Coordinates of C-alpha atoms in Angstrom, one line a residue:
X1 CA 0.0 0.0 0.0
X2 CA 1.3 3.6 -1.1
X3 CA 2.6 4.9 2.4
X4 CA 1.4 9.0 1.6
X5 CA -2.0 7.3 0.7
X6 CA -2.3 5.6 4.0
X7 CA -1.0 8.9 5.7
X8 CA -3.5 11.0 4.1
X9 CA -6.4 8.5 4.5
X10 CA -5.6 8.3 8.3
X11 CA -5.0 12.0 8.0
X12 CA -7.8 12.6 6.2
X13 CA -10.5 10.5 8.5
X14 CA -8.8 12.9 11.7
X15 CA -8.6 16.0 9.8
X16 CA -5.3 16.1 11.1
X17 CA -6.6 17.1 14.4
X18 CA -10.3 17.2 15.3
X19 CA -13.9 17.1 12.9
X20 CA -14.5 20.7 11.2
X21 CA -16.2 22.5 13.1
X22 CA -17.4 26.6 12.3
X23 CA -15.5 29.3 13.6
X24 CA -18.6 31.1 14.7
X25 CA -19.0 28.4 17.3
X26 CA -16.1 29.0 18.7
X27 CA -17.4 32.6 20.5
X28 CA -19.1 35.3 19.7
X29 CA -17.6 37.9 17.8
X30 CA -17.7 40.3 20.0
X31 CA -16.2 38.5 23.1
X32 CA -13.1 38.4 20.9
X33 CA -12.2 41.8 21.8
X34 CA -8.7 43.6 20.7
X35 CA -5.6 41.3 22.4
X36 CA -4.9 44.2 24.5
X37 CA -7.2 42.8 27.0
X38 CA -5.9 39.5 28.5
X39 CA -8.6 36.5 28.4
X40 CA -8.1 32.9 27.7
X41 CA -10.6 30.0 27.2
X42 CA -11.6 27.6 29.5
X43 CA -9.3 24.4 29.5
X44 CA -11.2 22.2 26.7
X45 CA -12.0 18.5 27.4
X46 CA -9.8 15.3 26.5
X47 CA -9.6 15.2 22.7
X48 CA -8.1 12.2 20.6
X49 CA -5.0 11.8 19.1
X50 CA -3.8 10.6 15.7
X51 CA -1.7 7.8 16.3
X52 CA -0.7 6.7 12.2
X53 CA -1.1 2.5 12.1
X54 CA -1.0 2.3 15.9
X55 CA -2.3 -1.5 15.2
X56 CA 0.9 -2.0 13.1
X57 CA -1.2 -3.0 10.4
X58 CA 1.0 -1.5 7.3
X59 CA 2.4 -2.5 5.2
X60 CA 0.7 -5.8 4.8
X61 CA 3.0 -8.9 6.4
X62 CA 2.4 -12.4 4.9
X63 CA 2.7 -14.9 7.6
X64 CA 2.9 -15.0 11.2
X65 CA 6.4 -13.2 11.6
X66 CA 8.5 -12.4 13.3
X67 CA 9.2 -9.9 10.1
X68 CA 11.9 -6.8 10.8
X69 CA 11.0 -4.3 8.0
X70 CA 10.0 -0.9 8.7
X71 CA 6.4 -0.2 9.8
X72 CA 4.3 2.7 8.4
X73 CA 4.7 5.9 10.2
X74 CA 6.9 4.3 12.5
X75 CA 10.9 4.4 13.2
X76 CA 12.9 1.7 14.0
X77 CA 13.1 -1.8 12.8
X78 CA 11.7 -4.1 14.9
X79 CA 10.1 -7.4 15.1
X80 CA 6.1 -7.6 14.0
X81 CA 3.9 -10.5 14.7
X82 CA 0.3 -11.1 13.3
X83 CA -2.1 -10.9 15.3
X84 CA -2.3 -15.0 15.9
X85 CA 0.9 -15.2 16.2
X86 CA 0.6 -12.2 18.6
X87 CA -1.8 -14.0 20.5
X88 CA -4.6 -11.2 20.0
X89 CA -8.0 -11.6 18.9
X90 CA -8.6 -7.3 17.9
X91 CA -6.5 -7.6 14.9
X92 CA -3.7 -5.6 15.9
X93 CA -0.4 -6.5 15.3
X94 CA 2.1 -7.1 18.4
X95 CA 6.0 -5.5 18.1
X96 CA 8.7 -6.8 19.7
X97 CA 11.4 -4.2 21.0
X98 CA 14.7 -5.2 19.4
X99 CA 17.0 -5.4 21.8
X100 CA 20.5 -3.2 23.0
X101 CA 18.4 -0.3 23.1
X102 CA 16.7 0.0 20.3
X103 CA 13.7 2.3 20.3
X104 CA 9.8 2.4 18.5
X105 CA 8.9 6.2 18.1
X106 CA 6.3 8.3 16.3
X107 CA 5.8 12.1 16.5
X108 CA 1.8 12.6 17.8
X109 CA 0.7 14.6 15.3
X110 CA -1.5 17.8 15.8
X111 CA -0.1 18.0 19.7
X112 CA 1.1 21.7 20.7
X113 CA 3.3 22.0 23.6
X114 CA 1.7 22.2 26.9
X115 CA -0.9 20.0 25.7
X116 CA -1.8 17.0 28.2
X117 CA -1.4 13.3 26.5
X118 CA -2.6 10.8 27.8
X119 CA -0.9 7.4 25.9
X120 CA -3.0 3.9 26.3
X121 CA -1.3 0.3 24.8
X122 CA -1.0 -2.8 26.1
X123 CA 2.4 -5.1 26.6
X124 CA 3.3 -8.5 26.7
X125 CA 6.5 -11.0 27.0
X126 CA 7.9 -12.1 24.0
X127 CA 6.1 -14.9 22.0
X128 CA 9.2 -15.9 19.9
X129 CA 9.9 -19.5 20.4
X130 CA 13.6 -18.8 20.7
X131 CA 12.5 -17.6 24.3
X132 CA 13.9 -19.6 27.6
X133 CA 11.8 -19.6 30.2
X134 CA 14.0 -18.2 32.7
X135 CA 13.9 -14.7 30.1
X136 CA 10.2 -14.2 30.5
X137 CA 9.4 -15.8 33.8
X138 CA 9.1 -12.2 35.7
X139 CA 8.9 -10.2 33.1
X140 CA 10.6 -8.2 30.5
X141 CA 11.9 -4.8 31.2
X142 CA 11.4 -1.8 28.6
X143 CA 11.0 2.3 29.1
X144 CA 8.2 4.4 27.6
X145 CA 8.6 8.4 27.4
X146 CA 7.2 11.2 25.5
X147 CA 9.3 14.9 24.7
X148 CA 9.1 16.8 27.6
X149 CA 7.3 14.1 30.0
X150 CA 9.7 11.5 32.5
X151 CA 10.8 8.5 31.5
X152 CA 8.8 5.7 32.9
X153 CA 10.2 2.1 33.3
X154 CA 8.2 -0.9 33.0
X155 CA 8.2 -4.6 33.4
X156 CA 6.1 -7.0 31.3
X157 CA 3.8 -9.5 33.2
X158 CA 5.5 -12.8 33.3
X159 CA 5.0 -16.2 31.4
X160 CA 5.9 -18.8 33.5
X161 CA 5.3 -21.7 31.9
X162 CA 7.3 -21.2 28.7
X163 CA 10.0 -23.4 27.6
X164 CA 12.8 -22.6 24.4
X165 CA 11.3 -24.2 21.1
X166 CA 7.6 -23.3 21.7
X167 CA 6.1 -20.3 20.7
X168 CA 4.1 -18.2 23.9
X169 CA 0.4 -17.2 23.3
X170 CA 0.9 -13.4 25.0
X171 CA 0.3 -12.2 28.0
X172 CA -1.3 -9.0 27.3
X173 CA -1.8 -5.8 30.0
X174 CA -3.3 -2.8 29.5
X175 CA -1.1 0.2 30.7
X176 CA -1.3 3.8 30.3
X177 CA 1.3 6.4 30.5
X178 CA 1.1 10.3 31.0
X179 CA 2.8 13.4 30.2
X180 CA 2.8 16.7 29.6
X181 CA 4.1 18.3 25.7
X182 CA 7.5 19.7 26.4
X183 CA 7.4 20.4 22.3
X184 CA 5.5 20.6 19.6
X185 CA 4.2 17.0 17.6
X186 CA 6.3 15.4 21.1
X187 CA 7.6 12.1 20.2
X188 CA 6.7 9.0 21.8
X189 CA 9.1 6.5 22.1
X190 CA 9.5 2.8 23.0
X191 CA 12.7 1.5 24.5
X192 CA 13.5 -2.1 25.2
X193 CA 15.9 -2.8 28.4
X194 CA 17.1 -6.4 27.5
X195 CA 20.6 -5.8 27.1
X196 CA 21.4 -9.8 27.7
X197 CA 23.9 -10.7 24.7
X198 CA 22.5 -14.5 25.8
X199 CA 19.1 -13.2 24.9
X200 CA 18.3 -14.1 21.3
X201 CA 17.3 -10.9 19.1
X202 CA 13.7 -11.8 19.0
X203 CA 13.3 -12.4 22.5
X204 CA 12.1 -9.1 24.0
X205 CA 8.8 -6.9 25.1
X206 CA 5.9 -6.7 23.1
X207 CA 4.0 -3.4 22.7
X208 CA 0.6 -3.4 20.6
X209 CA -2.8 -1.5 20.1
X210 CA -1.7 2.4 20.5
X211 CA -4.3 4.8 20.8
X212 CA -3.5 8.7 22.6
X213 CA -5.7 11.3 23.7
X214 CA -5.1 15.1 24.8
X215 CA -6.0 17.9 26.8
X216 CA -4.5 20.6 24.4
X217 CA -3.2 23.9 26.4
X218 CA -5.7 26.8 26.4
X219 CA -5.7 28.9 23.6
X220 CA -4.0 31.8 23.5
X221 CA -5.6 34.8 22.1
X222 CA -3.7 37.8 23.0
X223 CA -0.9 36.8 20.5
X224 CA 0.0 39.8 18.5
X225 CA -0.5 39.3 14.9
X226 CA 3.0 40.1 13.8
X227 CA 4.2 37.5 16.9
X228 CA 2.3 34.4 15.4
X229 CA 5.6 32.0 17.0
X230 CA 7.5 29.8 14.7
X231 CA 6.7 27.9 11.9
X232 CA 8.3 24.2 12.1
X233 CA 8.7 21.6 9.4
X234 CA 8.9 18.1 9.6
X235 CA 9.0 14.7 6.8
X236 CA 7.8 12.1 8.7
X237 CA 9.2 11.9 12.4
X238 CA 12.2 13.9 11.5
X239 CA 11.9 17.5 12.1
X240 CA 13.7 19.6 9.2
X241 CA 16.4 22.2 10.3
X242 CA 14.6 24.8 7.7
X243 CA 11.3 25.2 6.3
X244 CA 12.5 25.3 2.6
X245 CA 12.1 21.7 1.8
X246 CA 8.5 21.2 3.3
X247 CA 7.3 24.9 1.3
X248 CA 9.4 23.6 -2.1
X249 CA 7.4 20.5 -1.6
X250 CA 3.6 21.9 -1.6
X251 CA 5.0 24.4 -4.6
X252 CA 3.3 22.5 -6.9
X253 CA -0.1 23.5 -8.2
X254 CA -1.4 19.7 -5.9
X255 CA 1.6 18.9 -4.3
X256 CA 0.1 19.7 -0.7
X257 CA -3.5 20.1 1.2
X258 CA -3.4 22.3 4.1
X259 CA -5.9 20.9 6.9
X260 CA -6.7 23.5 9.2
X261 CA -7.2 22.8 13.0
X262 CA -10.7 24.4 14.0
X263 CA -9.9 24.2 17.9
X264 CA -7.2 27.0 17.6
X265 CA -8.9 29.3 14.8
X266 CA -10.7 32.1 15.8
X267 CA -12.2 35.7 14.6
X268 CA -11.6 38.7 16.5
X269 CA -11.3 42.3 16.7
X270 CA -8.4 44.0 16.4
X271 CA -6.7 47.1 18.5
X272 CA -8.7 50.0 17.5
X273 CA -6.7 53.1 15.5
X274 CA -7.4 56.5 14.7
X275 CA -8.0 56.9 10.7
X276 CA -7.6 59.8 9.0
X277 CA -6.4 63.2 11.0
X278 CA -8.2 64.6 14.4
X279 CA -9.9 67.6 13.3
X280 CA -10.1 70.9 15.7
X281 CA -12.4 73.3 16.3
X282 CA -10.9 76.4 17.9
X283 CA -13.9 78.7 16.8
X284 CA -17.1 80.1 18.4
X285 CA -19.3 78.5 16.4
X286 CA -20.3 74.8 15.7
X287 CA -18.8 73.1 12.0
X288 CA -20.0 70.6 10.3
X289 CA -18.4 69.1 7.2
X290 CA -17.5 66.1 4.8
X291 CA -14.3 64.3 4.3
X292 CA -13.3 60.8 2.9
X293 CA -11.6 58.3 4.9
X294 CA -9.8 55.6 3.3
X295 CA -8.2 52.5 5.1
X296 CA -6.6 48.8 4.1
X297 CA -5.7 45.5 6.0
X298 CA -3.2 43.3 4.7
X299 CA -2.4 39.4 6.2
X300 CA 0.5 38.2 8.0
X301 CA 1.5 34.4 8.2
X302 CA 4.4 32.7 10.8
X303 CA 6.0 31.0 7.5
X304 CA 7.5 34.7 6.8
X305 CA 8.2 35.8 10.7
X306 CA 10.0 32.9 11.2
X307 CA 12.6 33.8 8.1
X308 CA 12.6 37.4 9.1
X309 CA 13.0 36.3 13.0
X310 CA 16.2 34.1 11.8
X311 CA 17.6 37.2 9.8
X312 CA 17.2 34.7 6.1
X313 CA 15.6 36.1 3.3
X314 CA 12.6 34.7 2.5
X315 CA 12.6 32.1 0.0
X316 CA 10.3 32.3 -2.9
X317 CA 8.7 28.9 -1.9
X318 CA 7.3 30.1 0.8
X319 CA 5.9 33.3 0.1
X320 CA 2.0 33.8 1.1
X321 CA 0.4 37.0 0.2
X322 CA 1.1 38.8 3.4
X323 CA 4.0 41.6 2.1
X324 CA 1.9 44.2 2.8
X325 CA 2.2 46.1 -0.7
X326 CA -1.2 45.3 -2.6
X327 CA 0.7 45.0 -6.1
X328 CA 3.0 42.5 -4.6
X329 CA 0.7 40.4 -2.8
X330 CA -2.1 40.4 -5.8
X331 CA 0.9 39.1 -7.9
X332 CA 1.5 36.2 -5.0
X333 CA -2.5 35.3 -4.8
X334 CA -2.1 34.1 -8.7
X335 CA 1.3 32.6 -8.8
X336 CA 2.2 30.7 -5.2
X337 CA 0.2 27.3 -4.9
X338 CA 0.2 27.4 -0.8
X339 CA -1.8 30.5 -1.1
X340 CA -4.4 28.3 -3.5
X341 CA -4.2 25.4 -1.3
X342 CA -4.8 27.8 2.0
X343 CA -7.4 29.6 0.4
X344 CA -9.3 26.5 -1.1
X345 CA -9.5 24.3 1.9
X346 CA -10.6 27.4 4.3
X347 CA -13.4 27.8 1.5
X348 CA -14.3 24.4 2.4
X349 CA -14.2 24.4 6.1
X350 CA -16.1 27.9 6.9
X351 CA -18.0 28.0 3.4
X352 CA -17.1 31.6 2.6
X353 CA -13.7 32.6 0.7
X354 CA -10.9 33.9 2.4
X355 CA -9.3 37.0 1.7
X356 CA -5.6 38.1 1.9
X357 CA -6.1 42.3 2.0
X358 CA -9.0 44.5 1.8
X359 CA -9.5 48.3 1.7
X360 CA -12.4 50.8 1.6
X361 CA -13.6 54.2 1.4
X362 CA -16.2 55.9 3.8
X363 CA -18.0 59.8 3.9
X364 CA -18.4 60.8 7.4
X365 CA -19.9 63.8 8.4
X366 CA -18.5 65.5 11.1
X367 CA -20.7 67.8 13.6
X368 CA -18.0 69.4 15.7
X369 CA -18.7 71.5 18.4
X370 CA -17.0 75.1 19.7
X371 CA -14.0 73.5 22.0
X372 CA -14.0 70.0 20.9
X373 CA -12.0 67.6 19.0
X374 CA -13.5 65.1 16.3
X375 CA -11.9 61.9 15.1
X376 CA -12.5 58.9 13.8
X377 CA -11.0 55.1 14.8
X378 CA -11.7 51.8 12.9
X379 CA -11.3 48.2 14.9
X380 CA -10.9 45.9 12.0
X381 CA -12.6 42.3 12.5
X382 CA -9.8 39.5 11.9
X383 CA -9.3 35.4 11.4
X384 CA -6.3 33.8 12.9
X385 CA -6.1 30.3 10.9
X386 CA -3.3 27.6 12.4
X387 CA -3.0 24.4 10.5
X388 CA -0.7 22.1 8.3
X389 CA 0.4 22.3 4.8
X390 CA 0.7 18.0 4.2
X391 CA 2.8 16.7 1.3
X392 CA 0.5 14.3 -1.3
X393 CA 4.0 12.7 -2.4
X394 CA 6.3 12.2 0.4
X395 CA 5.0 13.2 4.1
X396 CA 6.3 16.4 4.4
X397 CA 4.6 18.9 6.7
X398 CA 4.5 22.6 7.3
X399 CA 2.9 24.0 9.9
X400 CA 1.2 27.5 9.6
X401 CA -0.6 30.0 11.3
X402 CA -2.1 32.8 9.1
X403 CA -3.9 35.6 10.2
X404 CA -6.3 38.0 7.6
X405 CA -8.9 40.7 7.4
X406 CA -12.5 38.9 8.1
X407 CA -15.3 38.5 6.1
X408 CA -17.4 37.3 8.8
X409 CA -18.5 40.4 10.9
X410 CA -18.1 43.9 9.5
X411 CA -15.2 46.4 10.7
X412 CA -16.3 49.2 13.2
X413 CA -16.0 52.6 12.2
X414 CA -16.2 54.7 15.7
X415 CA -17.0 58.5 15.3
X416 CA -15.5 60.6 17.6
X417 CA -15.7 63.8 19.5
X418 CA -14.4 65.0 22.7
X419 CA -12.5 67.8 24.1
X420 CA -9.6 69.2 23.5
X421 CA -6.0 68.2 25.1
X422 CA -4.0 70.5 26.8
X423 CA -1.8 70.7 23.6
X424 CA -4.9 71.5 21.5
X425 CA -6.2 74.3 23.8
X426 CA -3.0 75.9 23.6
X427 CA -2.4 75.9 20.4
X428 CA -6.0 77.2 19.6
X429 CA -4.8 80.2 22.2
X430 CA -2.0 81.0 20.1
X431 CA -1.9 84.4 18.5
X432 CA -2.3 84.0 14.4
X433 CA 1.1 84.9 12.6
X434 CA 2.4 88.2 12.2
X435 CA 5.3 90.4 11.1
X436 CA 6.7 93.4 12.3
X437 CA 6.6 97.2 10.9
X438 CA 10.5 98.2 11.5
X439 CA 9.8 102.0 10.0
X440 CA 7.0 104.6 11.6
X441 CA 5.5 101.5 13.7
X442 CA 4.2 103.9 16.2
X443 CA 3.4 107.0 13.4
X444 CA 0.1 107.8 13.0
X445 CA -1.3 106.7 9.6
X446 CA -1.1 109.1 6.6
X447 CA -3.9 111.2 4.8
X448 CA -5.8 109.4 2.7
X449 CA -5.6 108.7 -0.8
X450 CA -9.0 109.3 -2.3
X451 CA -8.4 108.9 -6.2
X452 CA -7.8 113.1 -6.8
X453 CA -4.2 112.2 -8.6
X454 CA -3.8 111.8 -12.0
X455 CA -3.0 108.6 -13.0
X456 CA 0.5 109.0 -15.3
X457 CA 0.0 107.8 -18.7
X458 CA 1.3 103.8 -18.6
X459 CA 4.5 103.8 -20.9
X460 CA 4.7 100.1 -21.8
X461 CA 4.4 99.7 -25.6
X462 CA 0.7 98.5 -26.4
X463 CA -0.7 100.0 -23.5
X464 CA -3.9 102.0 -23.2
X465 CA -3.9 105.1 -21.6
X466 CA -7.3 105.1 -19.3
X467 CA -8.5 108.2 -17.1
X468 CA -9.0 106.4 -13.9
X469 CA -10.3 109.6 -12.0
X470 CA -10.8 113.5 -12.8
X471 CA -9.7 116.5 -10.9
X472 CA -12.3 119.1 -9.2
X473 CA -12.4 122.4 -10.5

């Protein structure tokens, strides 16, 4: 079976995370007030976990086993029993820990740090009929950990009646392990402690039947829109040390599907800001007037704050429309296939299309009272999308958060008036300019000039001589 099928079948049936649900369930729009006001959700309940082929299912084994090739979604090689042979009537597959150390280990996809996992599978002694029975009498030894959480060790229930030649028929017991994310996508890992070099290389605990669930950290909504946090990449269980392979991977017009996680997208207002300049009445009388006001919103993303935040350029792969000059980003909307794929699948989740910048033009009419100040401020309404770009062809992943003008509620436009500053009143006290007279300042003024003089003929060529008064007789 193609492996990026299974992954995006599994992927695909978990949305990566959790079912789609509507943003507008998430609050209402107006309890998402501007971030300057501190206010976090209440802790949501215990949500599953993807665990990719946690019944060790793929790829498809003939026989009983034991068989060492790789398992789907999983690293390490170790050795996979069917489920008879496993002794198992679910139809999940039992692994035994190789031994000298070596490990079993997934990343948990979709888990943030601070998130609380809770890890359930069950463990047995080795069935391989290489076994003696002094190996598995009390029990085989083996450590279980996840990134960030302690390292718990655990014995195996014993098999006492086993002797070497004859397969055992599992001794399975349910255990459950706990921890808290110390990263992002925390890896879980299996570690076998049979170091014997008597003990044969099949002969060591089994692990089968994985299943996780979280408690995923409150969310977060103060986060400044140009501090989204950094953008990681991984291809399968290996984080990458750069984001440019995963965004050269989804550069391809299908190459990647981004799945968006509904449980940490939200809309909200943003900070209000004044638009357009205070105007000042210093007069005795009321004023009313007209004036335009123009304003724009443009997106941001964590794909480009993480480049900028690491001093790199930012590669041309991963460029979203979020630059902030309309040309440039209009430009980006028709050429860059993550902005397609972004835009196309939060189409499909909220039913409305996203949009990467907006403007607009308003009239307001401004009464303004003697001794007050008018003004006008706009709090735009925003969406904050976090999610995954996934690779259709080999695994890779990109996660994203990407935050744009809202087409869900409308902006406000709040008109203004109050009174004046300090500033303002002074400066509406200030005399109007003047100049100086340096000659005869304090002279009283001279006669008048009431038109009795004869105007001199003009003596410019072409001119007309006019009369402009006449004299008394």
């Amino acid at each position: 079976m193609n492996r990026s099928l299974v992954a995006l079948t599994v992927l695909g049936a978990a949305g990566l995370l959790l079912p789609v649900a509507p943003l507008s369930a998430a609050a209402p729009a107006d309890a998402q007030a501007a971030p300057a006001a501190p206010a976090r959700q209440a802790v949501p309940a215990a949500q599953a976990v993807p665990v990719l082929n946690g019944d060790f299912a793929d790829p498809v084994m003939k026989g009983d086993g034991p068989t060492t090739v790789g398992i789907d979604f999983w690293n390490g090689l170790n050795q996979r029993y069917s489920p008879a042979a496993s002794g198992r009537t679910d139809g999940s597959h039992g692994v035994a820990l190789q031994k000298d150390g070596n490990t079993l280990q997934q990343r948990l996809r979709g888990v943030r740090a601070g998130a609380r996992v809770t890890v359930t599978y069950e463990d047995s002694p080795a069935v391989s009929k290489e076994c003696t029975g002094e190996q598995v009498v009390n029990g085989q030894p083996y450590a279980v950990t996840g990134s960030g959480g302690p390292v718990r060790e655990v014995t195996t229930s014993g098999d006492p009646d086993r002797t070497k030649g004859k397969p055992g028929t599992g001794r399975w017991t349910a255990r459950s392990y706990e921890f808290t994310a110390g990263e992002n996508e925390p890896m879980l890992t299996f570690t076998t402690r049979v170091t014997d070099s008597r003990t044969h290389v099949t002969c060591s605990p089994m692990i089968a039947r994985i299943r996780a669930v979280e408690v995923p950290p409150a969310l977060d909504k103060t986060v400044d829109k140009t501090a989204l946090g950094t953008s990681e990449a991984y291809k399968g269980n290996e984080r990458e040390s750069t984001l440019h392979n995963a965004s050269a991977a989804c550069n391809g017009e299908n190459a990647c599907t981004f799945r968006p996680d509904t449980r940490t997208s939200f809309r909200y207002y943003d900070r209000a800001r004044v638009v357009g300049e205070a105007f000042v009445n210093c007069t005795r009388n009321p004023l009313e007037h007209s004036r335009l006001l123009s304003y724009a919103e443009r997106g941001h993303d964590s794909i480009a704050q993480t480049y900028a935040a690491a001093n790199l350029p930012l590669n041309e792969v991963a460029k979203l429309p979020t630059s902030g000059v309309r040309e440039e980003d209009e430009k980006r909307v028709k050429e860059r296939p993550m902005a397609t794929q972004f835009a196309l699948a939060y189409e499909r989740t909220w039913q409305r299309p996203w949009q990467w910048f907006s403007s607009d033009q308003r009239t307001v009419v401004e009464k303004i009272q003697p001794g007050e100040v008018s003004w006008v401020e706009m709090q735009p309404s925003r969406e904050r999308v976090e999610g995954w770009f996934v690779s259709k062809k080999d695994d890779y992943r990109l996660h994203a958060v990407i935050d744009g003008p809202s087409r869900a509620v409308p902006d406000r436009l709040l008109q203004r008036t109050g009174p004046m500053s300090e500033a303002e009143k002074q400066r509406c006290a200030a005399a109007r300019p003047m100049t100086t007279t340096p000659v005869g300042a304090d002279a009283p003024a001279s006669s008048s000039d009431k038109g009795l003089l004869k105007i001199p003929a003009p003596t410019a060529p072409g001119a007309r001589s006019v009369n402009r008064s006449m004299p008394l007789e």
